[in-house]
PDB file of C-alpha atoms in Angstrom:
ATOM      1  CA  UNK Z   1     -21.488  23.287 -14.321  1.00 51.00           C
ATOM      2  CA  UNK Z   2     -21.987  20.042 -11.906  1.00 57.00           C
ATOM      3  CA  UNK Z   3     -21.239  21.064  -8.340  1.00 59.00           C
ATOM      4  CA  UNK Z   4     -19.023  18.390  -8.445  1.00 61.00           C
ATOM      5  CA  UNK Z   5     -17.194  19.742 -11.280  1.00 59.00           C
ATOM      6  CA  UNK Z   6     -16.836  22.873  -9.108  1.00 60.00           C
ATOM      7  CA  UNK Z   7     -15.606  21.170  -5.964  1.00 61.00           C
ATOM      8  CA  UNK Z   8     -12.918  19.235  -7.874  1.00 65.00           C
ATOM      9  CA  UNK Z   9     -11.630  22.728  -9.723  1.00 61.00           C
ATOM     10  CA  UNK Z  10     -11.342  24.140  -6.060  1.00 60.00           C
ATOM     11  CA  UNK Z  11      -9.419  21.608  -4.515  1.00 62.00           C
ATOM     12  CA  UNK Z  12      -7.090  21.794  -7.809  1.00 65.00           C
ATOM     13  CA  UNK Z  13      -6.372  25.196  -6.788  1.00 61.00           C
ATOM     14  CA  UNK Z  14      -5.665  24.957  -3.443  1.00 68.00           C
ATOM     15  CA  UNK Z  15      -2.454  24.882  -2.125  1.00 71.00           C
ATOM     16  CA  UNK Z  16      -1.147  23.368   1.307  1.00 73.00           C
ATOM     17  CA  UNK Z  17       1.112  26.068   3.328  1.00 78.00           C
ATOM     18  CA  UNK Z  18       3.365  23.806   5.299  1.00 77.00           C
ATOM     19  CA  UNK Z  19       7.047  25.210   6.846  1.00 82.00           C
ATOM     20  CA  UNK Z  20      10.235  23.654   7.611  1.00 83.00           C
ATOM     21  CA  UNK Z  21       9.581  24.760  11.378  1.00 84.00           C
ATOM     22  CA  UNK Z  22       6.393  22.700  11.331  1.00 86.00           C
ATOM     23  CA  UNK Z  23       8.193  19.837   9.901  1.00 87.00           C
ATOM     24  CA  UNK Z  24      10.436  19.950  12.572  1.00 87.00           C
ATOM     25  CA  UNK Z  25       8.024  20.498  15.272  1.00 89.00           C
ATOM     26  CA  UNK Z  26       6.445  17.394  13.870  1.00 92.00           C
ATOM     27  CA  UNK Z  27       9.731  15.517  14.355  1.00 92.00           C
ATOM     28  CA  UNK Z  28      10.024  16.726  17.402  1.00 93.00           C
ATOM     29  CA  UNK Z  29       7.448  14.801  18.436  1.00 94.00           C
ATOM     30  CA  UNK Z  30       7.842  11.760  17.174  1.00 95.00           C
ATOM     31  CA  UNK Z  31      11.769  11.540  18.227  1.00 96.00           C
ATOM     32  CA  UNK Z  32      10.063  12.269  21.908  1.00 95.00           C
ATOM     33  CA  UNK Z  33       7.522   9.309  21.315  1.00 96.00           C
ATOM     34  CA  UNK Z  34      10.846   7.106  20.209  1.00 96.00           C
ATOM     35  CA  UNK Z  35      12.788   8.170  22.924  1.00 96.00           C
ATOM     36  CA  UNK Z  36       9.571   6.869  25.248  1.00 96.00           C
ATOM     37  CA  UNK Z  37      10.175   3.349  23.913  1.00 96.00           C
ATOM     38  CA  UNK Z  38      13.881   3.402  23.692  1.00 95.00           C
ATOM     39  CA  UNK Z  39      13.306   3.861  27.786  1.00 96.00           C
ATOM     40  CA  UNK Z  40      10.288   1.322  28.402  1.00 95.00           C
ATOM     41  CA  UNK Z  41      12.374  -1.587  25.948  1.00 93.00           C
ATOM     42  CA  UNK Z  42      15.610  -0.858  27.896  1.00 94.00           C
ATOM     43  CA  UNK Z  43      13.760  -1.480  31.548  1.00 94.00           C
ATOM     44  CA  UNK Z  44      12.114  -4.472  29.996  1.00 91.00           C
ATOM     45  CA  UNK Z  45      15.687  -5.974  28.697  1.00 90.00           C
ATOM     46  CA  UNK Z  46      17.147  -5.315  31.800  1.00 91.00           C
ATOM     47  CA  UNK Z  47      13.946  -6.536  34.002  1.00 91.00           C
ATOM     48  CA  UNK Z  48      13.298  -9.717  32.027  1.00 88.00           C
ATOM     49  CA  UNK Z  49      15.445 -13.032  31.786  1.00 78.00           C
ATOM     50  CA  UNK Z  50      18.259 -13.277  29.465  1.00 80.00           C
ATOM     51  CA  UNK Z  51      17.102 -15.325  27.116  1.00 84.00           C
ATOM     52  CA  UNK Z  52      18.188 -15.287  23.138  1.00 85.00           C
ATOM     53  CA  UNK Z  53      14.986 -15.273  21.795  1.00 85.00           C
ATOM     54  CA  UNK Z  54      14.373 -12.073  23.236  1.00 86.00           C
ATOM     55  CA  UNK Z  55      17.325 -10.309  23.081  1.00 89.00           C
ATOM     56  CA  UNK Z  56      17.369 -10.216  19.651  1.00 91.00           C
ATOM     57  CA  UNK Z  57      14.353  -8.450  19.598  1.00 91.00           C
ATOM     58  CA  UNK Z  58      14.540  -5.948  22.291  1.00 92.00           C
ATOM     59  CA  UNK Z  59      18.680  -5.196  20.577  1.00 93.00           C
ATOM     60  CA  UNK Z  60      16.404  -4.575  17.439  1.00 95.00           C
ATOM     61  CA  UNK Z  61      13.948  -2.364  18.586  1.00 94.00           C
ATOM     62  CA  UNK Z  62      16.162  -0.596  20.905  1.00 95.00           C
ATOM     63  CA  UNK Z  63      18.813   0.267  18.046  1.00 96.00           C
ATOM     64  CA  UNK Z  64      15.984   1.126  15.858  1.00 96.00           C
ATOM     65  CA  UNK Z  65      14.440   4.105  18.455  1.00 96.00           C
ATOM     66  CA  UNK Z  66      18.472   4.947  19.061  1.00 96.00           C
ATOM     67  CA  UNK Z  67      18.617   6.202  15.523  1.00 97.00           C
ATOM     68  CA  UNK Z  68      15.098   7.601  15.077  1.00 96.00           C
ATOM     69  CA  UNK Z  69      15.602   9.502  18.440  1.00 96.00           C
ATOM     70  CA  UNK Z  70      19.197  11.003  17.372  1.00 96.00           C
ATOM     71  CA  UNK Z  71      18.160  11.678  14.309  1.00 96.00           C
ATOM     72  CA  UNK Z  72      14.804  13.598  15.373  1.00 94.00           C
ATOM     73  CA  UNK Z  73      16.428  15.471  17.816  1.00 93.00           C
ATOM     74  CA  UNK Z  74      19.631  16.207  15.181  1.00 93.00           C
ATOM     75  CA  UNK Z  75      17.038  17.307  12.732  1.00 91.00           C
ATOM     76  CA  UNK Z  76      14.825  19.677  14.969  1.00 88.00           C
ATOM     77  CA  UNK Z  77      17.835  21.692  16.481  1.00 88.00           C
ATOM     78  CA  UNK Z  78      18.762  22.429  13.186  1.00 87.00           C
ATOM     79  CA  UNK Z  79      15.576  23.420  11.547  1.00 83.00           C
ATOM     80  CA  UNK Z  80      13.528  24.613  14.604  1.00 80.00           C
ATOM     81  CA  UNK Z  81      13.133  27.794  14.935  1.00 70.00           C
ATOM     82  CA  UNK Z  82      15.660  30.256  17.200  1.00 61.00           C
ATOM     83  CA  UNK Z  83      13.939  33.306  17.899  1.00 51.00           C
TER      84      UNK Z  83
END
């Protein structure tokens, strides 16, 4: 048998382990990383000139890390672990 054919019959069998508390961890972090740039893109709208151009924009991004961040943070009290 080709080592090859080995390595690929080994990977077949392997299995990732991965938990809901891991998942959420991993949320966790990312709704903390959207939170960071619902901050920074609510200084810079209320630092910079009101201009439409821009507005749009920063409404756009700042609704879309409002969401992300709720729904990280809705997510990981739910399935994080309590213990």
């Amino acid at each position: 048998m080709s080592s090859r054919r080995r390595i690929h019959e080994d990977n077949r069998d392997r299995r990732v382990d991965v938990d809901l508390e891991e998942v959420a961890h991993f949320v966790n972090n990312i709704s903390i990383c959207s939170g960071a740039l619902l901050i920074v893109s609510l200084i810079a709208l209320l630092l910079t000139g009101s201009r439409p151009e821009t507005n749009v924009i920063y409404f756009m991004v700042i609704g879309i890390n409002a969401i992300a961040f709720i729904a990280g943070r809705l997510f990981h009290k739910r399935y994080s672990n309590k213990e």
